[in-house]
mmCIF file of N, CA and C in Angstrom:
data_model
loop_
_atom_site.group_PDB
_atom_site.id
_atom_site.type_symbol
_atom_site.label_atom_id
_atom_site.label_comp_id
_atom_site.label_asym_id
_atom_site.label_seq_id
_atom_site.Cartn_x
_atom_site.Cartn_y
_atom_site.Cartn_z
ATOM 1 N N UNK A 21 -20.508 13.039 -5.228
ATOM 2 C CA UNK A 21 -20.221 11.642 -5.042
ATOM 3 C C UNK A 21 -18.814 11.358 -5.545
ATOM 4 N N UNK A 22 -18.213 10.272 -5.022
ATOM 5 C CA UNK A 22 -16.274 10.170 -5.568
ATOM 6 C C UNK A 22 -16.565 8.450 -5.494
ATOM 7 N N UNK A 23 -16.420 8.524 -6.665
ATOM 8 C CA UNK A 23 -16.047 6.945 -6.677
ATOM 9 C C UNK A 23 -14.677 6.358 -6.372
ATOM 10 N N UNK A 24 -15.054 5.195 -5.554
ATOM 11 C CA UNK A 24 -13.819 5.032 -5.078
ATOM 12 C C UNK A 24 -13.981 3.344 -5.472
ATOM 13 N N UNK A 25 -13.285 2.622 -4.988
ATOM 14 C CA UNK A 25 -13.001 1.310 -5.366
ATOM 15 C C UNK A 25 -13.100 0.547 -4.169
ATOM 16 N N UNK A 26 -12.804 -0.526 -3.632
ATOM 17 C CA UNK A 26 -12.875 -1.043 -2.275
ATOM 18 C C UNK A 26 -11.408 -0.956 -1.684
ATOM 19 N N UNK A 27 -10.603 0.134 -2.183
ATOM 20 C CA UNK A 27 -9.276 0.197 -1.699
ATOM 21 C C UNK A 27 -8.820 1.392 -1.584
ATOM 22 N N UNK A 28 -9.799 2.437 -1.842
ATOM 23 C CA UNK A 28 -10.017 3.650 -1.610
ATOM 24 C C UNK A 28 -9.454 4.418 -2.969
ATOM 25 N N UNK A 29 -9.791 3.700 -3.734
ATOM 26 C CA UNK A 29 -8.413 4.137 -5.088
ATOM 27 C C UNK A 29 -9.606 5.009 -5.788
ATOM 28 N N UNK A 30 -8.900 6.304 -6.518
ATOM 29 C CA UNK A 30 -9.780 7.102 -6.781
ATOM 30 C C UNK A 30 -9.889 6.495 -8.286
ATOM 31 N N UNK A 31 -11.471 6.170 -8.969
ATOM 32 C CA UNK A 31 -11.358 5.214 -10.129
ATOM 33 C C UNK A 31 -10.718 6.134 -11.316
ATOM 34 N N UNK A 32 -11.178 7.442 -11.225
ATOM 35 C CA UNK A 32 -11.083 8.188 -12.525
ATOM 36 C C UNK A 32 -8.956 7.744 -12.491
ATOM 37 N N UNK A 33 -8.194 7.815 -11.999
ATOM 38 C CA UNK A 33 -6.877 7.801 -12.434
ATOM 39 C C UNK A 33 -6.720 6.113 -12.575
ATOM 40 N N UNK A 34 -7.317 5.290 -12.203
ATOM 41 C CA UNK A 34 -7.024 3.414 -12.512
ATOM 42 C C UNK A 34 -7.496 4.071 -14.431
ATOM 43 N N UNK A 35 -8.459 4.303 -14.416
ATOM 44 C CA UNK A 35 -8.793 4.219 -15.861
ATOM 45 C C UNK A 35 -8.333 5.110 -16.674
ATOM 46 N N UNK A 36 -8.305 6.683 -16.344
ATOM 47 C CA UNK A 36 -7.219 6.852 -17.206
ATOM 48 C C UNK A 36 -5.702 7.308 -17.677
ATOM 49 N N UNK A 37 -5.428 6.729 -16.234
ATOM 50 C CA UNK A 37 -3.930 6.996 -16.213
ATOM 51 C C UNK A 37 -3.361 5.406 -16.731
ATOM 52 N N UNK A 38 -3.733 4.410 -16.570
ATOM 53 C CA UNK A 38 -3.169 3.138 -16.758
ATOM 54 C C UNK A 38 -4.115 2.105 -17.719
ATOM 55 N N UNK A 39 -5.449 1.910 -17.260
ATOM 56 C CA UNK A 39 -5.774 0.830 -18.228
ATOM 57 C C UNK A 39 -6.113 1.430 -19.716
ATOM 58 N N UNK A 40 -6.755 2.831 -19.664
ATOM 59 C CA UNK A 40 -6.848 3.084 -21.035
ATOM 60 C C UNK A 40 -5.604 3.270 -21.677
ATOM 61 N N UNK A 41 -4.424 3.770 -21.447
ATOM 62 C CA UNK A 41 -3.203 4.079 -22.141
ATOM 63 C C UNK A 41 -2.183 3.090 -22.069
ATOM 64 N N UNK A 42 -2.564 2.148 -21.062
ATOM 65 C CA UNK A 42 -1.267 1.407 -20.362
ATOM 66 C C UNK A 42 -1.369 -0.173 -20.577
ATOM 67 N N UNK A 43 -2.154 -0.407 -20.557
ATOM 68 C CA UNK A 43 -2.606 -1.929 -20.643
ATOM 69 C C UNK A 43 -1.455 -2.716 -21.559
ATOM 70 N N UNK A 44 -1.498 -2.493 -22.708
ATOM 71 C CA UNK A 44 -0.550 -3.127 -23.604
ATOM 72 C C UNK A 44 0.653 -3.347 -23.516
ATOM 73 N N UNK A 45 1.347 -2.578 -22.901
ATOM 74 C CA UNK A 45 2.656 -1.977 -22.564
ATOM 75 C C UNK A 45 3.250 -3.051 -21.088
ATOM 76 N N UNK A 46 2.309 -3.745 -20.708
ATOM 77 C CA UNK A 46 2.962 -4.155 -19.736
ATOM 78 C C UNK A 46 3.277 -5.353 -19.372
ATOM 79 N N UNK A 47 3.933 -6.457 -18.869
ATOM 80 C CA UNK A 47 4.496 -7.998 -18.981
ATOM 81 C C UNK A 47 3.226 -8.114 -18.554
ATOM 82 N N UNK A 48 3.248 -9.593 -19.060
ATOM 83 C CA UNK A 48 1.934 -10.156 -18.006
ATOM 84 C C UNK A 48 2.199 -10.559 -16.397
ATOM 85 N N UNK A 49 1.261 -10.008 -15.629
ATOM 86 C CA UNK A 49 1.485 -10.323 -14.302
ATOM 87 C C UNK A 49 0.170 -9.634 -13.976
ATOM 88 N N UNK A 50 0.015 -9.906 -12.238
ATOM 89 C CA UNK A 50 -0.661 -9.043 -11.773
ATOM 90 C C UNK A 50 -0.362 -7.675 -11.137
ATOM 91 N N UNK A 51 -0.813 -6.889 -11.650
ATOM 92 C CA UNK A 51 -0.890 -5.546 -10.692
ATOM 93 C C UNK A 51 -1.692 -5.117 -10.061
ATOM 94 N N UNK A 52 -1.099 -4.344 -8.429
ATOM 95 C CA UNK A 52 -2.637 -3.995 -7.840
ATOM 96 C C UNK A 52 -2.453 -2.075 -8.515
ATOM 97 N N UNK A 53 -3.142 -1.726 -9.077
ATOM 98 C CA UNK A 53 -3.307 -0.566 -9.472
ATOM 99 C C UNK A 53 -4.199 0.257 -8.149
ATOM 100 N N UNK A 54 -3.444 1.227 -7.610
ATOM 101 C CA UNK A 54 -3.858 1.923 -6.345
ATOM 102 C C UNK A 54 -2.886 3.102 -6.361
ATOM 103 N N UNK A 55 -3.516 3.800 -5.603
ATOM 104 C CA UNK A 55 -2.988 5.945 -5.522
ATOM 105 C C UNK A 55 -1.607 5.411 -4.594
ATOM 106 N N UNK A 56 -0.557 6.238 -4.458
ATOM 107 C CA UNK A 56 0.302 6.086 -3.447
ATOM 108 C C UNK A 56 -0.093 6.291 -2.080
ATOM 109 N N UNK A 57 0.357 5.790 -0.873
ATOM 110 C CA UNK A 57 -0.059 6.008 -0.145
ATOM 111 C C UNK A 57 -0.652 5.390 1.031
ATOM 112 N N UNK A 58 -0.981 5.456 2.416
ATOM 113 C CA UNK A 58 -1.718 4.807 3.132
ATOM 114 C C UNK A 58 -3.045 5.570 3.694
ATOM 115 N N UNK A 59 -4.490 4.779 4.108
ATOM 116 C CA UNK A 59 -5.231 5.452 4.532
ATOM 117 C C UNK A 59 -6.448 4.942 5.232
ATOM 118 N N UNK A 60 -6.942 5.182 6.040
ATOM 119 C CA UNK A 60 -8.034 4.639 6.744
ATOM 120 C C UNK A 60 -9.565 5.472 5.530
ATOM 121 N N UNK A 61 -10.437 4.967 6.359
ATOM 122 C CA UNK A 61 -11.586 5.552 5.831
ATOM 123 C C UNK A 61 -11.881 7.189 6.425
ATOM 124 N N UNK A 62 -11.554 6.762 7.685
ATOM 125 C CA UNK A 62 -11.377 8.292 8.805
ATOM 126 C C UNK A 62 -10.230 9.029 7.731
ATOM 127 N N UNK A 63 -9.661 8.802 7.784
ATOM 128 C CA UNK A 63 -7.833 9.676 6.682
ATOM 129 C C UNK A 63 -9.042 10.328 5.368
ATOM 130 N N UNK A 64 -9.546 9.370 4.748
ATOM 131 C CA UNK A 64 -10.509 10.156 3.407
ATOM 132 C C UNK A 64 -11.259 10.723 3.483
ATOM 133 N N UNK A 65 -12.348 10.640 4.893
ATOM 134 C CA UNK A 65 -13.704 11.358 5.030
ATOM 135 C C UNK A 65 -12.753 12.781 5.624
ATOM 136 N N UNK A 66 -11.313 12.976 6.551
ATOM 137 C CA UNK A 66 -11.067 14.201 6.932
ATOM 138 C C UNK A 66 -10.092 14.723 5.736
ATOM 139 N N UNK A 67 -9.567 14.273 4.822
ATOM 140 C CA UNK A 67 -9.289 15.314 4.035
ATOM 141 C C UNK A 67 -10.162 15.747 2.734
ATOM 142 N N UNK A 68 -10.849 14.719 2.509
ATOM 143 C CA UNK A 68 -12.589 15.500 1.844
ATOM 144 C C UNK A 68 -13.096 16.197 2.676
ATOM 145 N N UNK A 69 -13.285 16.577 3.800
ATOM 146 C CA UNK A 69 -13.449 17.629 4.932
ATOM 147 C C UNK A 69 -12.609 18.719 4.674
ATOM 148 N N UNK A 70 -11.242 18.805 4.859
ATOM 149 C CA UNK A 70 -10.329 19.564 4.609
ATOM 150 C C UNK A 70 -10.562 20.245 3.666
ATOM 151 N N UNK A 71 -10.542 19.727 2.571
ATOM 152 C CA UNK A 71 -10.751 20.630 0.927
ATOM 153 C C UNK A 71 -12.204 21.083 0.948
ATOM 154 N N UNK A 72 -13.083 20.290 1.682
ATOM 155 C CA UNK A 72 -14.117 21.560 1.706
ATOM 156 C C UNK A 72 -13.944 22.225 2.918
ATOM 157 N N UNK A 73 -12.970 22.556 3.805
ATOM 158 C CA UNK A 73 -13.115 23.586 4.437
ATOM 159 C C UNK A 73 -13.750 23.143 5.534
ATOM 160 N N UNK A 74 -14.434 21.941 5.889
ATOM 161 C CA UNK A 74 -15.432 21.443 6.733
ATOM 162 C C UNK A 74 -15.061 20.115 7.723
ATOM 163 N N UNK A 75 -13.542 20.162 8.507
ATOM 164 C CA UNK A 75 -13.204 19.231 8.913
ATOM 165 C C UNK A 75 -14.029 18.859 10.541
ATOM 166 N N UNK A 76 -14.489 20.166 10.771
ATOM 167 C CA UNK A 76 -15.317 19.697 12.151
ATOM 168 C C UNK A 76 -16.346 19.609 11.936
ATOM 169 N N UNK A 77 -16.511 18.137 10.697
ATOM 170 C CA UNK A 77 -17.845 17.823 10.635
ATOM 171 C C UNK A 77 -17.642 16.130 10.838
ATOM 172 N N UNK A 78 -15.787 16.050 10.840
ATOM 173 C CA UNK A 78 -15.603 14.804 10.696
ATOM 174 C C UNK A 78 -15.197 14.387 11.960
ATOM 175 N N UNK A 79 -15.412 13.126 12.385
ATOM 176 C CA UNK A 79 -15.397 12.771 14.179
ATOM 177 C C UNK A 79 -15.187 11.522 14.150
ATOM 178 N N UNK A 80 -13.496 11.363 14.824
ATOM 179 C CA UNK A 80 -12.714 9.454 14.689
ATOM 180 C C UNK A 80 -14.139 8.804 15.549
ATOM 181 N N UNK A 81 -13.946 7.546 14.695
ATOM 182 C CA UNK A 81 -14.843 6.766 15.845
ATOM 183 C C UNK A 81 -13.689 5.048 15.806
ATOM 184 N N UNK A 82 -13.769 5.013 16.877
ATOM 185 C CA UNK A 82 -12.615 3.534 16.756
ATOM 186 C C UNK A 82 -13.319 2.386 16.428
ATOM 187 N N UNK A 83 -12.458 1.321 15.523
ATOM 188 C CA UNK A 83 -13.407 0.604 15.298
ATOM 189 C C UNK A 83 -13.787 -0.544 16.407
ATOM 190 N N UNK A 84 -13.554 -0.908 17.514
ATOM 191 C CA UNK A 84 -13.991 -1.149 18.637
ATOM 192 C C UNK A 84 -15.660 -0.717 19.165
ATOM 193 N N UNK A 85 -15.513 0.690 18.936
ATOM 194 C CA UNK A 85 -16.880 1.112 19.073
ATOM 195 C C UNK A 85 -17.955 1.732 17.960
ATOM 196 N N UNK A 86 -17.512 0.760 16.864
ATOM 197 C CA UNK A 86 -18.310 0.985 15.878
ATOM 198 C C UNK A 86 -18.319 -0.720 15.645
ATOM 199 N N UNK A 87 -19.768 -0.902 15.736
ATOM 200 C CA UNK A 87 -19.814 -2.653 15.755
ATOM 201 C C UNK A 87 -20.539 -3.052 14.017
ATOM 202 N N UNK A 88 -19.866 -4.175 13.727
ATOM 203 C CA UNK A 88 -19.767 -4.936 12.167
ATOM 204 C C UNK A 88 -19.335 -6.886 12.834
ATOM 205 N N UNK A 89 -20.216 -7.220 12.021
ATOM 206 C CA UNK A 89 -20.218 -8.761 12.252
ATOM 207 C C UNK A 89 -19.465 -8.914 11.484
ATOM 208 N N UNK A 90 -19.132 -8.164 10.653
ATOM 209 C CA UNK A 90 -18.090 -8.644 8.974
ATOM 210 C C UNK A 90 -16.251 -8.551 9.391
ATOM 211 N N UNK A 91 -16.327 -9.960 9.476
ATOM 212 C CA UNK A 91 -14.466 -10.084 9.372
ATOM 213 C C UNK A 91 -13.748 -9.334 8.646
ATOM 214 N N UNK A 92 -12.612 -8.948 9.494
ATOM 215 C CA UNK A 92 -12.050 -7.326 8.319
ATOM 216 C C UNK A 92 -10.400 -7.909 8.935
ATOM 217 N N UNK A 93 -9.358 -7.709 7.600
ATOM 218 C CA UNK A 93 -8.426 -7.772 8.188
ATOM 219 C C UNK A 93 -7.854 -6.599 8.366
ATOM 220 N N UNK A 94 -6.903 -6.817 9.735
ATOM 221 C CA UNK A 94 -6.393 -5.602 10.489
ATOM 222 C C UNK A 94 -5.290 -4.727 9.447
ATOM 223 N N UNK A 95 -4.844 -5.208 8.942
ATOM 224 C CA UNK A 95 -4.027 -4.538 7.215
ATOM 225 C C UNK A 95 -4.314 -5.178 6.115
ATOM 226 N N UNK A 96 -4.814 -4.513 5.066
ATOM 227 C CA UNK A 96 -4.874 -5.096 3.938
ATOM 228 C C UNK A 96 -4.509 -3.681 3.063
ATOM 229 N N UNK A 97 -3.575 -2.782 2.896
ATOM 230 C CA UNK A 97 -2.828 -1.961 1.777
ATOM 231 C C UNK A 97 -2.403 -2.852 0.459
ATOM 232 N N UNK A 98 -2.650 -2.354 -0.391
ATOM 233 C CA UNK A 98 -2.403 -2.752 -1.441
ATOM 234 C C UNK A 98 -0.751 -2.300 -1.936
ATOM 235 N N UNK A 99 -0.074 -3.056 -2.845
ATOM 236 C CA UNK A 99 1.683 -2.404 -2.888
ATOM 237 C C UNK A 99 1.590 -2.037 -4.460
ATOM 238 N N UNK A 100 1.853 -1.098 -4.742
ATOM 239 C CA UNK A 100 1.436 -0.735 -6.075
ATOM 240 C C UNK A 100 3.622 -0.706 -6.573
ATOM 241 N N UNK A 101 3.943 -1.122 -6.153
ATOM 242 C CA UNK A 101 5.861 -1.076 -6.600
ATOM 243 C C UNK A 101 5.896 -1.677 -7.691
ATOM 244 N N UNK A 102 4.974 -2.897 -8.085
ATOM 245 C CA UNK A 102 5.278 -3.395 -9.573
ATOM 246 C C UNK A 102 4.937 -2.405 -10.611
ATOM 247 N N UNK A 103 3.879 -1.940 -10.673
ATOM 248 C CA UNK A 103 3.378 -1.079 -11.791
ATOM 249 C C UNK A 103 4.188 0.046 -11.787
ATOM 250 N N UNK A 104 5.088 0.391 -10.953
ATOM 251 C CA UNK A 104 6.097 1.944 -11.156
ATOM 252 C C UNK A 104 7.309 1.233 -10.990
ATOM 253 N N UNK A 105 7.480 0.067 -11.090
ATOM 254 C CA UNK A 105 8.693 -0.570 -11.711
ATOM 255 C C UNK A 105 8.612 -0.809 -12.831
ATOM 256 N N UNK A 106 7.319 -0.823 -13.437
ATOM 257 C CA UNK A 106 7.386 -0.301 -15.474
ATOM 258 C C UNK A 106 7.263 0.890 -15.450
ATOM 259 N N UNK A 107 7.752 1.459 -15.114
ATOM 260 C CA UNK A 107 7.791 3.255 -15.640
ATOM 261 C C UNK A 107 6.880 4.478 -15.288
ATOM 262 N N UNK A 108 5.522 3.429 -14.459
ATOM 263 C CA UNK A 108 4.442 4.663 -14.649
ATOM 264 C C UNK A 108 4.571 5.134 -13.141
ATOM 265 N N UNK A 109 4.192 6.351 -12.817
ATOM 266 C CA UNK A 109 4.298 7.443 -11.830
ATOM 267 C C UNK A 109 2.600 7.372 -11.340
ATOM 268 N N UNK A 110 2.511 6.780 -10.311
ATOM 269 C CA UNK A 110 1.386 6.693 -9.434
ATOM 270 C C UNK A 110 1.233 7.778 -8.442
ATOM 271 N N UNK A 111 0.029 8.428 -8.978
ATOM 272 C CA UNK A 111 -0.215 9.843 -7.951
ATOM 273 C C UNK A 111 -0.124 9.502 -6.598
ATOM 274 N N UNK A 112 0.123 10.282 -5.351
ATOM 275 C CA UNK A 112 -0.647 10.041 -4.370
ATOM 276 C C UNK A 112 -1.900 10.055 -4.300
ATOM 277 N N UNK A 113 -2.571 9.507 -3.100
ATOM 278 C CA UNK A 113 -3.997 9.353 -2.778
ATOM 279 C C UNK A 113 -4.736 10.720 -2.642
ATOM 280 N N UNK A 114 -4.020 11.712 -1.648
ATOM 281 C CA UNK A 114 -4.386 12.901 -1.526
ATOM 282 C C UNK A 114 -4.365 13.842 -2.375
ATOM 283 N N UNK A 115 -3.325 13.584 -3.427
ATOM 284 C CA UNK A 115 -3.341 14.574 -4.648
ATOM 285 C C UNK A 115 -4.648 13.785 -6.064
ATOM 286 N N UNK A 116 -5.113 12.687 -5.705
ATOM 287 C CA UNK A 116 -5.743 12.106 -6.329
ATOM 288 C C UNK A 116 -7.534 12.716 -5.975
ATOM 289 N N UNK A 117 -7.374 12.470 -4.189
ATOM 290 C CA UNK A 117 -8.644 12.780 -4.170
ATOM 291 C C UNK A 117 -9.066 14.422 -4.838
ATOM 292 N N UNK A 118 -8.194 15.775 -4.608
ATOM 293 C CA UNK A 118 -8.222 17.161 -5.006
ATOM 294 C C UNK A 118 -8.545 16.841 -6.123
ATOM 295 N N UNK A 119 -7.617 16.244 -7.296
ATOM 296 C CA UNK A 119 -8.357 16.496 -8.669
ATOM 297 C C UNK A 119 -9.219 16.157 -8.828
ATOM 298 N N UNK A 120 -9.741 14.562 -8.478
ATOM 299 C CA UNK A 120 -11.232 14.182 -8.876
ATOM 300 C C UNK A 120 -11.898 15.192 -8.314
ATOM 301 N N UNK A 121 -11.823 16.228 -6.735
ATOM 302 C CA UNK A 121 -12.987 17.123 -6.765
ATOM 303 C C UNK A 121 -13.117 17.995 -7.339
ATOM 304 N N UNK A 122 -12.004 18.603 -8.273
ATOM 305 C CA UNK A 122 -12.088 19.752 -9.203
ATOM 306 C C UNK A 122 -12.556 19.338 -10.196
ATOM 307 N N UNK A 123 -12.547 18.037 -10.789
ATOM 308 C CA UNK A 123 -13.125 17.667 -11.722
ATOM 309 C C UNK A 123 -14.523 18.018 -11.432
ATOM 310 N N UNK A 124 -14.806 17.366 -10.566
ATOM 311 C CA UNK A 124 -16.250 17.224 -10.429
ATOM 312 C C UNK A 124 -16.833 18.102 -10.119
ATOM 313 N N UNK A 125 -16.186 19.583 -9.687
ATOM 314 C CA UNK A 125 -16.534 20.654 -9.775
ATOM 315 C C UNK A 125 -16.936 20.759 -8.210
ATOM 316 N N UNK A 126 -16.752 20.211 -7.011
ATOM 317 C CA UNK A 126 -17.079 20.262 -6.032
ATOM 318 C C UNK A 126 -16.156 21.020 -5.366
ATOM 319 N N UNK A 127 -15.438 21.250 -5.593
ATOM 320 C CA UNK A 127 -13.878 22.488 -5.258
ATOM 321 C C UNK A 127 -13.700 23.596 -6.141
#
């Protein structure tokens, strides 16, 4: 299982790359704390495919022909530039998802 957030952000680096060490350290404002990067849900399910070796298990489906009554906007990326305009170095997404699976021992 990979916990993820509703922004695809892998949780283990929000917590302890920034709020446990970082919190104090920073002006007040808001930050969106998120991996570098852009990505669909298709982009995460095929490179969790990838690292296991198992990408022809993963199959685009457009969202046209995948039906949801739930209003979705057509971009919603999060800009993570404030929080690495204080200093901190935000992984990418893809180098984010590999470690959480080594963590987790699934790699």
């Amino acid at each position: 299982m990979i916990l993820l957030d509703s922004s695809n952000n892998v949780i283990s680096d929000i917590i302890k790359r920034y709020i446990t060490n970082n919190v104090r350290k920073l002006k007040f404002a808001t930050y969106n704390l998120t991996n570098k990067g852009q990505l669909t849900w298709y982009d995460l399910a095929l490179e969790i495919a990838y690292i296991k070796n198992k990408e022809n298990l993963v199959q685009y489906v457009s969202e046209k022909d995948f039906y949801s009554n739930i209003a979705r906007p057509s971009w919603s990326c999060l800009d993570g530039t404030r929080i690495e305009r204080n200093g901190y170095r935000i992984p990418h997404w893809k180098n984010a998802i590999y470690r959480f699976m080594k963590e987790i021992n699934e790699i």
